[in-house]
Amino acid sequence: MYRSREHRILAGVCGGLADKWGLPPTLVRIVWLLLSLLPGPMWVAYVLMWVFIPEEPKKY
């Protein structure tokens, strides 16, 4: 799994998840936002994925 270069707003985490699962990036972003409203540190999970998931290699 990689962070997306094409479907990114902040770090490409939701775009990378969308690519991996075959879903539209907007849907993954909306679900992530809704989950962030629930109690729990979803922002910590996002930052950890930002740090540990490598960015998608450049396509030449």
mmCIF file of N, CA and C in Angstrom:
data_model
loop_
_atom_site.group_PDB
_atom_site.id
_atom_site.type_symbol
_atom_site.label_atom_id
_atom_site.label_comp_id
_atom_site.label_asym_id
_atom_site.label_seq_id
_atom_site.Cartn_x
_atom_site.Cartn_y
_atom_site.Cartn_z
ATOM 1 N N MET A 1 0.834 -1.170 0.000
ATOM 2 C CA MET A 1 0.000 0.000 0.000
ATOM 3 C C MET A 1 0.884 1.240 0.000
ATOM 4 N N TYR A 2 0.447 2.247 -0.735
ATOM 5 C CA TYR A 2 1.161 3.519 -0.825
ATOM 6 C C TYR A 2 0.193 4.670 -0.592
ATOM 7 N N ARG A 3 0.745 5.806 -0.150
ATOM 8 C CA ARG A 3 -0.037 7.041 -0.115
ATOM 9 C C ARG A 3 -0.122 7.550 -1.547
ATOM 10 N N SER A 4 -1.289 7.993 -1.928
ATOM 11 C CA SER A 4 -1.534 8.394 -3.311
ATOM 12 C C SER A 4 -0.886 9.737 -3.632
ATOM 13 N N ARG A 5 -0.302 9.835 -4.827
ATOM 14 C CA ARG A 5 0.189 11.115 -5.333
ATOM 15 C C ARG A 5 -0.902 11.844 -6.106
ATOM 16 N N GLU A 6 -1.790 11.074 -6.716
ATOM 17 C CA GLU A 6 -2.821 11.655 -7.578
ATOM 18 C C GLU A 6 -4.046 12.109 -6.782
ATOM 19 N N HIS A 7 -4.496 11.277 -5.840
ATOM 20 C CA HIS A 7 -5.711 11.551 -5.075
ATOM 21 C C HIS A 7 -5.347 12.012 -3.674
ATOM 22 N N ARG A 8 -4.776 13.197 -3.564
ATOM 23 C CA ARG A 8 -4.367 13.662 -2.247
ATOM 24 C C ARG A 8 -4.922 15.047 -1.993
ATOM 25 N N ILE A 9 -5.272 15.259 -0.739
ATOM 26 C CA ILE A 9 -5.642 16.592 -0.277
ATOM 27 C C ILE A 9 -4.611 17.033 0.749
ATOM 28 N N LEU A 10 -4.348 16.176 1.731
ATOM 29 C CA LEU A 10 -3.364 16.516 2.746
ATOM 30 C C LEU A 10 -2.103 15.665 2.579
ATOM 31 N N ALA A 11 -2.234 14.369 2.778
ATOM 32 C CA ALA A 11 -1.050 13.513 2.713
ATOM 33 C C ALA A 11 -1.216 12.314 1.786
ATOM 34 N N GLY A 12 -2.393 12.127 1.234
ATOM 35 C CA GLY A 12 -2.619 11.016 0.326
ATOM 36 C C GLY A 12 -3.010 9.720 1.000
ATOM 37 N N VAL A 13 -3.284 9.766 2.318
ATOM 38 C CA VAL A 13 -3.632 8.539 3.043
ATOM 39 C C VAL A 13 -4.982 8.006 2.571
ATOM 40 N N CYS A 14 -5.998 8.837 2.550
ATOM 41 C CA CYS A 14 -7.334 8.384 2.121
ATOM 42 C C CYS A 14 -7.321 7.972 0.648
ATOM 43 N N GLY A 15 -6.565 8.680 -0.176
ATOM 44 C CA GLY A 15 -6.444 8.303 -1.579
ATOM 45 C C GLY A 15 -5.769 6.958 -1.742
ATOM 46 N N GLY A 16 -4.763 6.678 -0.925
ATOM 47 C CA GLY A 16 -4.084 5.382 -0.960
ATOM 48 C C GLY A 16 -4.994 4.257 -0.509
ATOM 49 N N LEU A 17 -5.775 4.517 0.545
ATOM 50 C CA LEU A 17 -6.736 3.510 0.995
ATOM 51 C C LEU A 17 -7.793 3.257 -0.080
ATOM 52 N N ALA A 18 -8.242 4.323 -0.720
ATOM 53 C CA ALA A 18 -9.240 4.178 -1.786
ATOM 54 C C ALA A 18 -8.687 3.357 -2.948
ATOM 55 N N ASP A 19 -7.459 3.614 -3.334
ATOM 56 C CA ASP A 19 -6.831 2.833 -4.413
ATOM 57 C C ASP A 19 -6.728 1.359 -4.028
ATOM 58 N N LYS A 20 -6.338 1.101 -2.794
ATOM 59 C CA LYS A 20 -6.169 -0.277 -2.328
ATOM 60 C C LYS A 20 -7.497 -1.021 -2.301
ATOM 61 N N TRP A 21 -8.560 -0.355 -1.854
ATOM 62 C CA TRP A 21 -9.858 -0.996 -1.713
ATOM 63 C C TRP A 21 -10.720 -0.886 -2.965
ATOM 64 N N GLY A 22 -10.290 -0.139 -3.964
ATOM 65 C CA GLY A 22 -11.067 0.019 -5.187
ATOM 66 C C GLY A 22 -12.309 0.878 -5.001
ATOM 67 N N LEU A 23 -12.216 1.874 -4.131
ATOM 68 C CA LEU A 23 -13.333 2.768 -3.857
ATOM 69 C C LEU A 23 -13.002 4.179 -4.316
ATOM 70 N N PRO A 24 -14.019 5.021 -4.480
ATOM 71 C CA PRO A 24 -13.752 6.418 -4.813
ATOM 72 C C PRO A 24 -13.102 7.132 -3.621
ATOM 73 N N PRO A 25 -12.090 7.953 -3.870
ATOM 74 C CA PRO A 25 -11.415 8.658 -2.776
ATOM 75 C C PRO A 25 -12.365 9.531 -1.954
ATOM 76 N N THR A 26 -13.358 10.126 -2.584
ATOM 77 C CA THR A 26 -14.296 10.981 -1.860
ATOM 78 C C THR A 26 -15.074 10.173 -0.822
ATOM 79 N N LEU A 27 -15.464 8.965 -1.170
ATOM 80 C CA LEU A 27 -16.186 8.109 -0.232
ATOM 81 C C LEU A 27 -15.314 7.781 0.978
ATOM 82 N N VAL A 28 -14.066 7.447 0.746
ATOM 83 C CA VAL A 28 -13.154 7.124 1.853
ATOM 84 C C VAL A 28 -12.953 8.350 2.730
ATOM 85 N N ARG A 29 -12.834 9.533 2.129
ATOM 86 C CA ARG A 29 -12.670 10.760 2.919
ATOM 87 C C ARG A 29 -13.902 11.045 3.779
ATOM 88 N N ILE A 30 -15.084 10.845 3.230
ATOM 89 C CA ILE A 30 -16.317 11.090 3.988
ATOM 90 C C ILE A 30 -16.435 10.109 5.155
ATOM 91 N N VAL A 31 -16.145 8.834 4.889
ATOM 92 C CA VAL A 31 -16.200 7.832 5.960
ATOM 93 C C VAL A 31 -15.179 8.160 7.034
ATOM 94 N N TRP A 32 -13.980 8.541 6.627
ATOM 95 C CA TRP A 32 -12.931 8.893 7.593
ATOM 96 C C TRP A 32 -13.368 10.099 8.431
ATOM 97 N N LEU A 33 -13.975 11.081 7.819
ATOM 98 C CA LEU A 33 -14.458 12.252 8.538
ATOM 99 C C LEU A 33 -15.535 11.857 9.540
ATOM 100 N N LEU A 34 -16.479 11.015 9.122
ATOM 101 C CA LEU A 34 -17.529 10.562 10.037
ATOM 102 C C LEU A 34 -16.953 9.759 11.198
ATOM 103 N N LEU A 35 -15.982 8.909 10.916
ATOM 104 C CA LEU A 35 -15.332 8.150 11.990
ATOM 105 C C LEU A 35 -14.553 9.063 12.932
ATOM 106 N N SER A 36 -14.057 10.166 12.413
ATOM 107 C CA SER A 36 -13.314 11.107 13.247
ATOM 108 C C SER A 36 -14.219 11.824 14.243
ATOM 109 N N LEU A 37 -15.510 11.848 13.960
ATOM 110 C CA LEU A 37 -16.454 12.483 14.887
ATOM 111 C C LEU A 37 -16.772 11.592 16.089
ATOM 112 N N LEU A 38 -16.524 10.294 15.958
ATOM 113 C CA LEU A 38 -16.736 9.373 17.065
ATOM 114 C C LEU A 38 -15.622 9.529 18.093
ATOM 115 N N PRO A 39 -15.892 9.144 19.339
ATOM 116 C CA PRO A 39 -14.819 9.203 20.343
ATOM 117 C C PRO A 39 -13.654 8.299 19.941
ATOM 118 N N GLY A 40 -12.481 8.796 20.142
ATOM 119 C CA GLY A 40 -11.282 8.028 19.805
ATOM 120 C C GLY A 40 -10.306 8.875 19.009
ATOM 121 N N PRO A 41 -9.080 8.499 19.021
ATOM 122 C CA PRO A 41 -8.027 9.302 18.379
ATOM 123 C C PRO A 41 -7.818 8.946 16.904
ATOM 124 N N MET A 42 -8.805 9.202 16.061
ATOM 125 C CA MET A 42 -8.645 8.914 14.628
ATOM 126 C C MET A 42 -7.549 9.769 14.002
ATOM 127 N N TRP A 43 -7.342 10.973 14.513
ATOM 128 C CA TRP A 43 -6.287 11.821 13.954
ATOM 129 C C TRP A 43 -4.916 11.217 14.214
ATOM 130 N N VAL A 44 -4.775 10.489 15.321
ATOM 131 C CA VAL A 44 -3.499 9.814 15.607
ATOM 132 C C VAL A 44 -3.265 8.708 14.584
ATOM 133 N N ALA A 45 -4.316 7.962 14.247
ATOM 134 C CA ALA A 45 -4.197 6.905 13.241
ATOM 135 C C ALA A 45 -3.802 7.505 11.897
ATOM 136 N N TYR A 46 -4.393 8.654 11.537
ATOM 137 C CA TYR A 46 -4.059 9.297 10.267
ATOM 138 C C TYR A 46 -2.590 9.720 10.242
ATOM 139 N N VAL A 47 -2.134 10.335 11.318
ATOM 140 C CA VAL A 47 -0.733 10.788 11.376
ATOM 141 C C VAL A 47 0.218 9.595 11.328
ATOM 142 N N LEU A 48 -0.115 8.520 12.019
ATOM 143 C CA LEU A 48 0.744 7.323 11.979
ATOM 144 C C LEU A 48 0.811 6.743 10.577
ATOM 145 N N MET A 49 -0.333 6.706 9.874
ATOM 146 C CA MET A 49 -0.306 6.215 8.491
ATOM 147 C C MET A 49 0.483 7.164 7.607
ATOM 148 N N TRP A 50 0.385 8.452 7.835
ATOM 149 C CA TRP A 50 1.127 9.454 7.074
ATOM 150 C C TRP A 50 2.625 9.205 7.227
ATOM 151 N N VAL A 51 3.036 8.879 8.444
ATOM 152 C CA VAL A 51 4.463 8.685 8.728
ATOM 153 C C VAL A 51 4.967 7.339 8.206
ATOM 154 N N PHE A 52 4.203 6.267 8.400
ATOM 155 C CA PHE A 52 4.718 4.924 8.143
ATOM 156 C C PHE A 52 4.388 4.344 6.775
ATOM 157 N N ILE A 53 3.378 4.858 6.095
ATOM 158 C CA ILE A 53 3.058 4.340 4.763
ATOM 159 C C ILE A 53 3.854 5.134 3.745
ATOM 160 N N PRO A 54 4.625 4.466 2.907
ATOM 161 C CA PRO A 54 5.450 5.195 1.930
ATOM 162 C C PRO A 54 4.602 5.834 0.826
ATOM 163 N N GLU A 55 5.144 6.892 0.279
ATOM 164 C CA GLU A 55 4.473 7.565 -0.828
ATOM 165 C C GLU A 55 4.605 6.720 -2.104
ATOM 166 N N GLU A 56 3.582 6.786 -2.918
ATOM 167 C CA GLU A 56 3.559 6.060 -4.180
ATOM 168 C C GLU A 56 4.776 6.459 -5.045
ATOM 169 N N PRO A 57 5.451 5.486 -5.633
ATOM 170 C CA PRO A 57 6.599 5.828 -6.500
ATOM 171 C C PRO A 57 6.159 6.680 -7.687
ATOM 172 N N LYS A 58 7.053 7.538 -8.145
ATOM 173 C CA LYS A 58 6.749 8.374 -9.301
ATOM 174 C C LYS A 58 6.649 7.515 -10.549
ATOM 175 N N LYS A 59 5.697 7.869 -11.415
ATOM 176 C CA LYS A 59 5.527 7.152 -12.685
ATOM 177 C C LYS A 59 6.128 7.995 -13.787
ATOM 178 N N TYR A 60 7.025 7.429 -14.531
ATOM 179 C CA TYR A 60 7.693 8.176 -15.604
ATOM 180 C C TYR A 60 7.128 7.830 -16.930
#
